[in-house]
Amino acid sequence: MSYSVQLVTVGEGEGDQRLDRWLKRRYPQLGQGGIEKMCRKGELRVNGGRVKASTRLEEGQEVRVPPLPTGDTKPEHTKSKVSAADARMIQATVIYRDDHIIALNKPPGLPVQGGSGQTRHVDGLAEALCFGLDEKPRLVHRLDKDTSGVLVLARTRQVAADLTAAFRHRETRKIYWALVAGVPTPYLGEIKTGLLKAPGHGSKGEGEKMIAIHPRDIDSTPGAKRSRTLYATLYRVGSRAAWVALEPVTGRTHQLRVHMAEMGHPIAGDGKYGGSSQENLGDGWGAQVGGIISKKLHLHARTLSFEHPVTRKTLTITAPLPEHMKESWETFGWTEDLAKDDPFEELQ
């Protein structure tokens, strides 16, 4: 053991990153579980105060590091945990790359981040995306596990800070495509509700989900947050299903899925929010269009537009549909080029 407590100053260029990531860079053998345990016990402190693993550090702060196992006091080069097959898989998802940014077309079913001990998620696989740089790219926003589409990572700490701020201050524009049960009317409009996290069950909160709150009740409902989504119905299959474009103006957890379900048109394959009380739904599967249409979630982050933090030019990244959605589109006779670049221009 290293029996001495260390007081380590957060250096220049090390600000605006999570405490756990900062620690892992300095002490690579430290695991996520160990870091969280030290936080819970109050052994890890920043400027004398208790912290969480997700606490963001600032330059000049002093981190109290408790005694660590021998070897944890010096950074070491550890062998890559990413298999050759996973490295090829994640590299094949790259749809844009420059010296500052990497964008992926995230496959459905691949988590963006994982729990302790799990490496098969984008953050864990990102070391296969260095492409010559010393550090792995950093996440700056999220997508649900079963949602596919554009996911941007920053290749340097400064770009990560700039992009994280852009997402936080809504200086980005995202347009999603979805297949929904039924046909939303009017064809073009907006959805405004409060969203409240309802507790799940079990030690890890299994079954936790968001519930919609009527706008008039938001202020009187503790924990409710305002949310707003623009939607545009692009094409329809009779009254059975519709291709819908969605633009989240706010960025709440599961916002698009809750909003479409609240309208009575849940997203196809949404087992969490597509309850079987609606038309076109099947018990146990949530929203289901039927026939040969896949039961996977049909929600795809189609485009992401933002100001490039270095060139200052507007960058728009577009992701092709995943295989199961492509098959559904072919079944209905739709092609990706049928949609306008901006389905919401009439709302501007």
Tab-separated table of C-alpha atoms in Angstrom:
chain	number	residue	atom	x	y	z
A	1	MET	CA	0.000	0.000	0.000
A	2	SER	CA	0.939	3.635	-0.429
A	3	TYR	CA	0.282	4.828	3.119
A	4	SER	CA	0.439	8.559	2.576
A	5	VAL	CA	-2.456	10.847	1.783
A	6	GLN	CA	-1.717	12.939	-1.316
A	7	LEU	CA	-2.924	16.473	-2.025
A	8	VAL	CA	-2.864	16.883	-5.800
A	9	THR	CA	-3.579	20.179	-7.578
A	10	VAL	CA	-5.679	20.084	-10.755
A	11	GLY	CA	-3.259	21.388	-13.340
A	12	GLU	CA	-3.584	23.693	-16.327
A	13	GLY	CA	-5.692	22.103	-19.053
A	14	GLU	CA	-7.153	19.534	-16.642
A	15	GLY	CA	-10.274	21.516	-15.740
A	16	ASP	CA	-13.869	20.758	-16.715
A	17	GLN	CA	-13.551	16.986	-16.505
A	18	ARG	CA	-15.123	14.465	-14.173
A	19	LEU	CA	-13.249	13.501	-11.012
A	20	ASP	CA	-13.338	9.771	-11.865
A	21	ARG	CA	-11.824	10.332	-15.311
A	22	TRP	CA	-9.140	12.632	-13.916
A	23	LEU	CA	-8.220	9.973	-11.340
A	24	LYS	CA	-8.096	7.151	-13.893
A	25	ARG	CA	-5.671	9.126	-16.047
A	26	ARG	CA	-3.332	9.634	-13.077
A	27	TYR	CA	-3.872	6.219	-11.491
A	28	PRO	CA	-4.874	3.794	-14.289
A	29	GLN	CA	-5.328	0.770	-11.991
A	30	LEU	CA	-8.138	2.471	-10.074
A	31	GLY	CA	-11.518	0.980	-10.939
A	32	GLN	CA	-14.841	2.827	-11.078
A	33	GLY	CA	-16.171	0.893	-8.095
A	34	GLY	CA	-13.149	1.795	-5.977
A	35	ILE	CA	-13.445	5.472	-6.846
A	36	GLU	CA	-17.144	5.552	-5.955
A	37	LYS	CA	-16.444	3.748	-2.661
A	38	MET	CA	-13.803	6.333	-1.728
A	39	CYS	CA	-16.325	9.086	-2.504
A	40	ARG	CA	-19.040	7.459	-0.374
A	41	LYS	CA	-16.643	7.083	2.572
A	42	GLY	CA	-15.499	10.708	2.239
A	43	GLU	CA	-11.900	9.667	1.608
A	44	LEU	CA	-11.761	11.511	-1.718
A	45	ARG	CA	-12.259	15.234	-1.267
A	46	VAL	CA	-11.942	18.363	-3.395
A	47	ASN	CA	-10.918	21.567	-1.602
A	48	GLY	CA	-11.823	19.769	1.623
A	49	GLY	CA	-15.407	18.985	0.610
A	50	ARG	CA	-17.115	15.670	-0.067
A	51	VAL	CA	-17.661	14.865	-3.750
A	52	LYS	CA	-19.205	12.369	-6.146
A	53	ALA	CA	-17.359	10.479	-8.874
A	54	SER	CA	-19.165	12.681	-11.422
A	55	THR	CA	-18.095	15.969	-9.795
A	56	ARG	CA	-16.466	18.237	-12.410
A	57	LEU	CA	-13.068	19.591	-11.489
A	58	GLU	CA	-11.701	23.080	-12.082
A	59	GLU	CA	-8.106	24.154	-12.581
A	60	GLY	CA	-6.335	24.971	-9.315
A	61	GLN	CA	-8.578	22.828	-7.094
A	62	GLU	CA	-6.877	20.553	-4.566
A	63	VAL	CA	-7.835	16.872	-4.604
A	64	ARG	CA	-7.275	14.786	-1.478
A	65	VAL	CA	-6.297	11.267	-2.611
A	66	PRO	CA	-6.296	8.589	0.127
A	67	PRO	CA	-3.629	5.847	0.378
A	68	LEU	CA	-3.666	3.726	-2.773
A	69	PRO	CA	-2.332	0.245	-3.621
A	70	THR	CA	1.320	0.176	-4.686
A	71	GLY	CA	1.729	1.089	-8.328
A	72	ASP	CA	-1.331	3.343	-8.396
A	73	THR	CA	0.757	6.439	-7.719
A	74	LYS	CA	2.348	6.389	-11.186
A	75	PRO	CA	0.516	6.312	-14.495
A	76	GLU	CA	1.132	3.134	-16.438
A	77	HIS	CA	0.409	2.127	-19.995
A	78	THR	CA	-2.196	-0.596	-19.698
A	79	LYS	CA	-2.975	-3.075	-22.422
A	80	SER	CA	-5.997	-2.202	-24.537
A	81	LYS	CA	-9.189	-3.829	-23.299
A	82	VAL	CA	-10.805	-3.503	-26.733
A	83	SER	CA	-10.761	-6.687	-28.809
A	84	ALA	CA	-9.727	-6.532	-32.450
A	85	ALA	CA	-13.295	-7.372	-33.504
A	86	ASP	CA	-14.792	-4.603	-31.350
A	87	ALA	CA	-12.163	-2.138	-32.599
A	88	ARG	CA	-13.147	-2.901	-36.207
A	89	MET	CA	-16.827	-2.616	-35.296
A	90	ILE	CA	-16.581	0.805	-33.624
A	91	GLN	CA	-14.199	2.175	-36.292
A	92	ALA	CA	-16.695	1.142	-38.986
A	93	THR	CA	-19.307	3.422	-37.389
A	94	VAL	CA	-17.234	6.600	-37.990
A	95	ILE	CA	-19.089	8.922	-40.382
A	96	TYR	CA	-17.029	12.114	-39.847
A	97	ARG	CA	-13.525	12.792	-38.577
A	98	ASP	CA	-11.131	15.715	-38.393
A	99	ASP	CA	-8.339	16.687	-35.982
A	100	HIS	CA	-10.844	17.864	-33.379
A	101	ILE	CA	-14.071	15.849	-33.705
A	102	ILE	CA	-15.213	12.309	-34.451
A	103	ALA	CA	-18.843	11.480	-35.250
A	104	LEU	CA	-20.280	7.972	-35.147
A	105	ASN	CA	-23.445	6.437	-36.500
A	106	LYS	CA	-24.127	4.653	-33.198
A	107	PRO	CA	-25.666	1.227	-33.718
A	108	PRO	CA	-28.923	0.434	-31.882
A	109	GLY	CA	-28.351	-1.697	-28.780
A	110	LEU	CA	-24.885	-0.309	-28.015
A	111	PRO	CA	-24.874	1.747	-24.784
A	112	VAL	CA	-23.043	5.077	-24.783
A	113	GLN	CA	-21.756	4.399	-21.265
A	114	GLY	CA	-21.860	1.343	-19.036
A	115	GLY	CA	-21.826	0.287	-15.429
A	116	SER	CA	-18.812	-0.822	-13.436
A	117	GLY	CA	-16.786	-3.568	-15.133
A	118	GLN	CA	-18.486	-3.220	-18.516
A	119	THR	CA	-16.381	-2.163	-21.477
A	120	ARG	CA	-18.674	-2.857	-24.429
A	121	HIS	CA	-20.092	0.618	-24.727
A	122	VAL	CA	-19.002	3.631	-26.759
A	123	ASP	CA	-16.999	5.196	-23.927
A	124	GLY	CA	-15.193	1.919	-23.281
A	125	LEU	CA	-14.507	1.316	-26.975
A	126	ALA	CA	-13.347	4.897	-27.622
A	127	GLU	CA	-9.676	4.017	-27.152
A	128	ALA	CA	-9.971	2.303	-30.554
A	129	LEU	CA	-10.867	5.732	-31.987
A	130	CYS	CA	-7.600	7.573	-31.163
A	131	PHE	CA	-6.365	7.478	-34.810
A	132	GLY	CA	-2.882	8.664	-33.894
A	133	LEU	CA	-3.701	10.958	-30.948
A	134	ASP	CA	-2.485	10.111	-27.436
A	135	GLU	CA	-5.852	10.383	-25.677
A	136	LYS	CA	-9.110	8.680	-26.483
A	137	PRO	CA	-11.983	10.901	-27.664
A	138	ARG	CA	-14.454	12.145	-25.057
A	139	LEU	CA	-18.239	11.965	-24.963
A	140	VAL	CA	-19.995	15.336	-25.080
A	141	HIS	CA	-23.647	14.176	-25.279
A	142	ARG	CA	-25.708	10.978	-25.050
A	143	LEU	CA	-28.109	8.729	-26.935
A	144	ASP	CA	-30.301	6.031	-25.399
A	145	LYS	CA	-28.977	2.485	-25.778
A	146	ASP	CA	-31.624	1.497	-28.347
A	147	THR	CA	-31.543	4.809	-30.255
A	148	SER	CA	-29.236	4.882	-33.277
A	149	GLY	CA	-27.637	7.774	-35.120
A	150	VAL	CA	-25.250	10.709	-34.862
A	151	LEU	CA	-23.054	10.683	-31.760
A	152	VAL	CA	-20.228	13.242	-31.546
A	153	LEU	CA	-17.016	12.803	-29.553
A	154	ALA	CA	-14.303	15.407	-28.948
A	155	ARG	CA	-10.668	14.538	-29.652
A	156	THR	CA	-9.141	17.080	-27.239
A	157	ARG	CA	-10.044	18.321	-23.789
A	158	GLN	CA	-10.619	21.914	-24.954
A	159	VAL	CA	-12.936	20.858	-27.788
A	160	ALA	CA	-14.795	18.641	-25.286
A	161	ALA	CA	-15.326	21.632	-23.004
A	162	ASP	CA	-16.554	23.798	-25.906
A	163	LEU	CA	-18.942	21.169	-27.281
A	164	THR	CA	-20.278	20.214	-23.838
A	165	ALA	CA	-21.122	23.885	-23.279
A	166	ALA	CA	-22.793	24.087	-26.714
A	167	PHE	CA	-25.042	21.122	-25.895
A	168	ARG	CA	-25.782	22.482	-22.431
A	169	HIS	CA	-26.768	25.893	-23.806
A	170	ARG	CA	-28.826	24.403	-26.687
A	171	GLU	CA	-26.521	25.765	-29.370
A	172	THR	CA	-26.885	22.557	-31.365
A	173	ARG	CA	-29.722	21.344	-33.564
A	174	LYS	CA	-30.812	17.697	-33.653
A	175	ILE	CA	-33.382	16.126	-35.949
A	176	TYR	CA	-34.534	12.574	-35.308
A	177	TRP	CA	-36.529	10.213	-37.503
A	178	ALA	CA	-39.050	7.793	-36.047
A	179	LEU	CA	-41.689	5.310	-37.126
A	180	VAL	CA	-44.766	5.736	-34.952
A	181	ALA	CA	-47.981	3.807	-34.492
A	182	GLY	CA	-50.895	5.643	-36.101
A	183	VAL	CA	-50.692	9.072	-37.750
A	184	PRO	CA	-50.171	12.273	-35.713
A	185	THR	CA	-52.524	15.150	-36.518
A	186	PRO	CA	-52.137	17.971	-37.097
A	187	TYR	CA	-49.225	16.899	-39.275
A	188	LEU	CA	-46.941	19.677	-37.978
A	189	GLY	CA	-46.809	21.015	-34.449
A	190	GLU	CA	-45.158	21.007	-31.055
A	191	ILE	CA	-45.553	19.093	-27.826
A	192	LYS	CA	-45.041	20.784	-24.474
A	193	THR	CA	-45.216	18.901	-21.165
A	194	GLY	CA	-43.427	18.608	-17.907
A	195	LEU	CA	-41.345	15.468	-17.428
A	196	LEU	CA	-40.942	13.785	-14.052
A	197	LYS	CA	-38.789	10.788	-13.214
A	198	ALA	CA	-40.894	8.046	-11.621
A	199	PRO	CA	-38.941	5.656	-9.370
A	200	GLY	CA	-38.446	2.075	-10.453
A	201	HIS	CA	-38.119	-1.009	-8.294
A	202	GLY	CA	-35.211	-3.064	-7.006
A	203	SER	CA	-31.806	-1.972	-5.762
A	204	LYS	CA	-30.788	-0.512	-9.134
A	205	GLY	CA	-34.113	1.196	-9.869
A	206	GLU	CA	-35.225	-1.253	-12.541
A	207	GLY	CA	-38.280	-0.015	-14.388
A	208	GLU	CA	-37.519	3.655	-13.736
A	209	LYS	CA	-39.251	5.818	-16.322
A	210	MET	CA	-40.301	9.373	-17.123
A	211	ILE	CA	-43.907	10.480	-16.910
A	212	ALA	CA	-45.555	13.453	-18.623
A	213	ILE	CA	-46.999	16.264	-16.502
A	214	HIS	CA	-49.608	18.692	-17.835
A	215	PRO	CA	-48.096	22.178	-18.358
A	216	ARG	CA	-50.479	23.722	-15.808
A	217	ASP	CA	-49.185	21.327	-13.126
A	218	ILE	CA	-45.443	21.726	-13.722
A	219	ASP	CA	-44.851	24.496	-11.183
A	220	SER	CA	-46.718	22.609	-8.466
A	221	THR	CA	-45.026	19.254	-9.152
A	222	PRO	CA	-41.665	18.863	-7.391
A	223	GLY	CA	-38.993	17.577	-9.754
A	224	ALA	CA	-40.949	18.238	-12.958
A	225	LYS	CA	-38.949	19.865	-15.762
A	226	ARG	CA	-40.358	21.671	-18.782
A	227	SER	CA	-39.857	19.918	-22.115
A	228	ARG	CA	-40.640	20.831	-25.711
A	229	THR	CA	-40.511	18.853	-28.949
A	230	LEU	CA	-41.312	19.869	-32.540
A	231	TYR	CA	-42.751	17.144	-34.769
A	232	ALA	CA	-43.517	16.840	-38.484
A	233	THR	CA	-45.427	13.958	-40.059
A	234	LEU	CA	-43.587	13.236	-43.310
A	235	TYR	CA	-45.303	10.157	-44.801
A	236	ARG	CA	-48.032	7.784	-43.701
A	237	VAL	CA	-49.271	4.250	-44.318
A	238	GLY	CA	-53.039	4.729	-44.214
A	239	SER	CA	-53.879	5.163	-40.550
A	240	ARG	CA	-51.516	2.401	-39.518
A	241	ALA	CA	-48.145	4.128	-39.118
A	242	ALA	CA	-46.204	7.273	-39.982
A	243	TRP	CA	-42.669	8.479	-40.638
A	244	VAL	CA	-42.155	11.397	-38.270
A	245	ALA	CA	-39.325	13.915	-37.888
A	246	LEU	CA	-38.719	15.107	-34.324
A	247	GLU	CA	-36.679	18.032	-33.038
A	248	PRO	CA	-36.085	18.171	-29.285
A	249	VAL	CA	-35.928	21.837	-28.251
A	250	THR	CA	-35.094	20.725	-24.711
A	251	GLY	CA	-33.005	17.640	-23.980
A	252	ARG	CA	-34.733	15.660	-21.244
A	253	THR	CA	-34.296	11.939	-20.622
A	254	HIS	CA	-36.516	9.848	-22.975
A	255	GLN	CA	-38.227	13.079	-24.059
A	256	LEU	CA	-39.109	12.048	-27.625
A	257	ARG	CA	-40.372	8.641	-26.563
A	258	VAL	CA	-42.580	10.051	-23.807
A	259	HIS	CA	-43.936	12.862	-25.981
A	260	MET	CA	-44.965	10.589	-28.841
A	261	ALA	CA	-46.574	8.106	-26.445
A	262	GLU	CA	-48.406	10.982	-24.750
A	263	MET	CA	-49.792	12.009	-28.162
A	264	GLY	CA	-51.158	8.497	-28.596
A	265	HIS	CA	-48.580	7.634	-31.259
A	266	PRO	CA	-45.754	5.779	-29.509
A	267	ILE	CA	-42.561	4.994	-31.380
A	268	ALA	CA	-42.535	1.529	-32.943
A	269	GLY	CA	-40.646	-0.957	-30.798
A	270	ASP	CA	-40.780	1.159	-27.632
A	271	GLY	CA	-41.467	-1.411	-24.954
A	272	LYS	CA	-41.062	1.069	-22.109
A	273	TYR	CA	-43.501	3.782	-23.200
A	274	GLY	CA	-45.619	2.101	-25.871
A	275	GLY	CA	-48.148	0.554	-23.510
A	276	SER	CA	-50.726	-1.823	-24.967
A	277	SER	CA	-53.620	0.525	-24.186
A	278	GLN	CA	-53.073	2.214	-27.562
A	279	GLU	CA	-54.112	1.053	-31.017
A	280	ASN	CA	-51.615	-0.880	-33.138
A	281	LEU	CA	-49.850	-2.190	-30.037
A	282	GLY	CA	-49.073	-5.697	-28.872
A	283	ASP	CA	-48.943	-6.896	-25.273
A	284	GLY	CA	-45.413	-7.381	-24.043
A	285	TRP	CA	-43.778	-5.528	-26.906
A	286	GLY	CA	-45.054	-2.018	-26.474
A	287	ALA	CA	-45.677	-0.140	-29.710
A	288	GLN	CA	-45.911	-2.577	-32.578
A	289	VAL	CA	-46.845	-1.914	-36.172
A	290	GLY	CA	-47.196	-5.614	-36.994
A	291	GLY	CA	-46.509	-7.665	-40.090
A	292	ILE	CA	-42.822	-8.035	-40.916
A	293	ILE	CA	-41.874	-4.724	-39.244
A	294	SER	CA	-39.046	-5.191	-36.736
A	295	LYS	CA	-39.872	-5.012	-33.035
A	296	LYS	CA	-36.681	-2.989	-32.398
A	297	LEU	CA	-36.996	0.683	-31.438
A	298	HIS	CA	-37.472	2.846	-34.546
A	299	LEU	CA	-35.802	6.059	-33.329
A	300	HIS	CA	-32.769	7.465	-35.148
A	301	ALA	CA	-30.709	10.621	-34.612
A	302	ARG	CA	-30.657	11.627	-38.293
A	303	THR	CA	-28.783	14.963	-38.277
A	304	LEU	CA	-26.809	17.068	-35.844
A	305	SER	CA	-25.820	20.669	-36.659
A	306	PHE	CA	-23.506	22.864	-34.599
A	307	GLU	CA	-20.763	25.452	-34.890
A	308	HIS	CA	-17.398	23.718	-35.180
A	309	PRO	CA	-15.475	24.868	-32.077
A	310	VAL	CA	-12.257	25.420	-34.058
A	311	THR	CA	-13.215	26.419	-37.617
A	312	ARG	CA	-16.350	28.278	-36.408
A	313	LYS	CA	-18.225	27.026	-39.481
A	314	THR	CA	-21.602	25.316	-39.205
A	315	LEU	CA	-21.137	21.560	-39.405
A	316	THR	CA	-24.082	19.270	-40.201
A	317	ILE	CA	-23.554	15.534	-39.810
A	318	THR	CA	-26.055	13.041	-41.252
A	319	ALA	CA	-26.344	9.365	-40.308
A	320	PRO	CA	-27.890	6.718	-42.602
A	321	LEU	CA	-30.686	4.592	-41.136
A	322	PRO	CA	-29.782	1.403	-39.238
A	323	GLU	CA	-30.570	-1.889	-40.933
A	324	HIS	CA	-33.897	-2.618	-39.170
A	325	MET	CA	-35.268	0.862	-39.971
A	326	LYS	CA	-33.968	0.672	-43.540
A	327	GLU	CA	-35.934	-2.577	-43.977
A	328	SER	CA	-39.086	-0.939	-42.573
A	329	TRP	CA	-38.660	2.030	-44.925
A	330	GLU	CA	-38.286	-0.356	-47.878
A	331	THR	CA	-41.419	-2.220	-46.797
A	332	PHE	CA	-43.408	1.027	-46.935
A	333	GLY	CA	-41.763	2.220	-50.161
A	334	TRP	CA	-39.976	5.149	-48.522
A	335	THR	CA	-36.448	6.327	-49.349
A	336	GLU	CA	-34.234	8.576	-47.227
A	337	ASP	CA	-34.090	11.287	-49.901
A	338	LEU	CA	-37.860	11.904	-49.663
A	339	ALA	CA	-37.474	14.019	-46.517
A	340	LYS	CA	-36.703	17.731	-46.623
A	341	ASP	CA	-33.415	18.852	-45.113
A	342	ASP	CA	-35.462	20.936	-42.671
A	343	PRO	CA	-38.963	19.525	-42.067
A	344	PHE	CA	-39.633	22.368	-39.595
A	345	GLU	CA	-38.996	25.395	-41.824
A	346	GLU	CA	-42.721	26.290	-41.740
A	347	LEU	CA	-42.461	26.623	-37.932
A	348	GLN	CA	-39.529	29.068	-38.082
